[in-house]
Coordinates of C-alpha atoms in Angstrom, one line a residue:
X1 CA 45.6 68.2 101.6
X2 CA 46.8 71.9 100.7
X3 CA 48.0 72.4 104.1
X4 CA 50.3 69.4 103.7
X5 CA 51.7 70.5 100.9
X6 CA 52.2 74.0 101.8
X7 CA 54.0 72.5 105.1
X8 CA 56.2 70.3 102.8
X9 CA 57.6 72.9 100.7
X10 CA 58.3 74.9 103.5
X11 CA 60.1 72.6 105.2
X12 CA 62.0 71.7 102.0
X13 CA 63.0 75.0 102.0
X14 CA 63.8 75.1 105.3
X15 CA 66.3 72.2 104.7
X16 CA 67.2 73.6 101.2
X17 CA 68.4 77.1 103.1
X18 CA 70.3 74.9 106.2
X19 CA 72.4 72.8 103.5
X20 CA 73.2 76.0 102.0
X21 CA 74.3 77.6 104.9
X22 CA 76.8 74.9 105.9
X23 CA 78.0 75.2 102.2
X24 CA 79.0 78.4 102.4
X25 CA 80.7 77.8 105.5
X26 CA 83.1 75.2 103.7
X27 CA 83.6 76.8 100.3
X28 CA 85.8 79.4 102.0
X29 CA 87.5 77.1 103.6
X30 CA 91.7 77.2 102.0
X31 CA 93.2 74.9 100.9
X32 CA 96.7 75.6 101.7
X33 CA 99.5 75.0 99.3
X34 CA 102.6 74.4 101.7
X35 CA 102.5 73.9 105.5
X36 CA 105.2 73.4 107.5
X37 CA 105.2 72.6 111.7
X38 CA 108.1 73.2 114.2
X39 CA 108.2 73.0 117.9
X40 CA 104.7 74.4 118.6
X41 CA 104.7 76.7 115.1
X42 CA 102.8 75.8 112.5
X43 CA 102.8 78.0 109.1
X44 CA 100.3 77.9 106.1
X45 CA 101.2 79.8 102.9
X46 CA 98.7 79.9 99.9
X47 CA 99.9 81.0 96.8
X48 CA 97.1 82.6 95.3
X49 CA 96.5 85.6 97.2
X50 CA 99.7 85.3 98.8
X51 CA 98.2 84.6 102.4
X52 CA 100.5 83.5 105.1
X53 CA 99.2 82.0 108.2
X54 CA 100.9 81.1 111.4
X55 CA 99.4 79.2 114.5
X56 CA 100.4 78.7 118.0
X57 CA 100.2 74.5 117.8
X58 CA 101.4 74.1 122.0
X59 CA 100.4 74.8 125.4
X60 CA 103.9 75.1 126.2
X61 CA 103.4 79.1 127.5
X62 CA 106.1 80.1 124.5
X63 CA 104.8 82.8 121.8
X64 CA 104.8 81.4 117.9
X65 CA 106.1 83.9 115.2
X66 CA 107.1 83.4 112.1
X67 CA 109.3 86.0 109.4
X68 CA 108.7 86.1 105.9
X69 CA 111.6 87.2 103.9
X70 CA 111.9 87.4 99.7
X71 CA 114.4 86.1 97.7
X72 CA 116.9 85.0 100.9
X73 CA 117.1 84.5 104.5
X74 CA 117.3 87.9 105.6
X75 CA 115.7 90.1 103.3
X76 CA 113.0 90.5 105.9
X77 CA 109.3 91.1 104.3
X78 CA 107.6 90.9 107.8
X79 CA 106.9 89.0 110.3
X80 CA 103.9 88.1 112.9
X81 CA 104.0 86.6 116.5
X82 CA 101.1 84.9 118.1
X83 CA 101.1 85.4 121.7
X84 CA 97.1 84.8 123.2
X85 CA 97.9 80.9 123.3
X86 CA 97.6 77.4 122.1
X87 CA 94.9 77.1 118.7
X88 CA 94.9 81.0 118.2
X89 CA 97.0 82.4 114.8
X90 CA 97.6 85.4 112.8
X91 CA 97.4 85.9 109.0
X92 CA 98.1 88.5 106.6
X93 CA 97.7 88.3 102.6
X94 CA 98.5 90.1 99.4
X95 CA 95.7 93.0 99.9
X96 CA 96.7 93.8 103.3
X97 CA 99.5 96.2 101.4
X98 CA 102.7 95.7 99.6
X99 CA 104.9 94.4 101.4
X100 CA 102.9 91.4 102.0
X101 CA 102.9 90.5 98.8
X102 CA 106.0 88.3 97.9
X103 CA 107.7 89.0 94.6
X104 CA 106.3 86.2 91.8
X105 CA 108.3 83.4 90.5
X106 CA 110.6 83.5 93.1
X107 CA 111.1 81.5 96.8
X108 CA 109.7 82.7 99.7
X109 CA 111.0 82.2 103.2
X110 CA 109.4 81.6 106.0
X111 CA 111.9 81.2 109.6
X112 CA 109.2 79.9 112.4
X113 CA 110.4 80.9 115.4
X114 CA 108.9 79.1 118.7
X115 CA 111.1 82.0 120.6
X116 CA 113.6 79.5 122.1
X117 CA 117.1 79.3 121.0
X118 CA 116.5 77.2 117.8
X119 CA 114.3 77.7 114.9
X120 CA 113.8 76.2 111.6
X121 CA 113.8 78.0 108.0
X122 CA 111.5 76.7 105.4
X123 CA 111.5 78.2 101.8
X124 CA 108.6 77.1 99.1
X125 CA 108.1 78.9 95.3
X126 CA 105.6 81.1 94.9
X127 CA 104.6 80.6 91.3
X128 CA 101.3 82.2 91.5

């Protein structure tokens, strides 16, 4: 009988440790404030933290990029290209250095470029 129980508890444990695991795997999961898709580009943006994302959305053989400018359409911030393919992305955030962290209270742009001859300018506020 005292085996028994010492086998339950260890496989509640066991259980106990694997549901916690795949917790922690979600809970740092974002959930993005603004997201915006264009011809193969897509681009997150998170206001806390100020973390921009952009994806490569196409297996069209095209690079994705995407340029962040403050206040207007260009005051260039940065930008970032993703180049490696379709489902692969880039990201940068506020503690990466200053000048990836857009000015407060004020609109961000973000001009995805799918490196044809169009592209498509987006602007959100970033109010935290």
């Amino acid at each position: 009988m005292k085996f028994r129980r010492t086998g339950t508890a260890a496989g509640t444990f066991m259980l106990a440790a694997a549901a916690l695991a795949m917790n922690a795997g979600s809970a740092s999961a974002i959930d993005w404030d603004h997201t915006k898709s264009y011809d193969g580009v897509t681009v997150y943006f998170e206001e806390h933290g100020d973390i921009v994302k952009v994806c490569d959305t196409a297996k069209n053989g095209r690079s994705a990029s995407v340029i962040v400018y403050e206040n207007s359409p260009g005051d260039v911030g940065y930008s970032m290209t993703v180049s490696t393919g379709k489902g692969d992305c880039k990201s940068h955030r506020a503690s990466d250095g200053a000048r990836y962290n857009p000015l407060e209270n004020h609109y961000v742009y973000f001009q995805l470029d799918p490196h044809t001859s169009k592209y498509y300018t987006v602007k959100w506020f970033n109010d935290h």
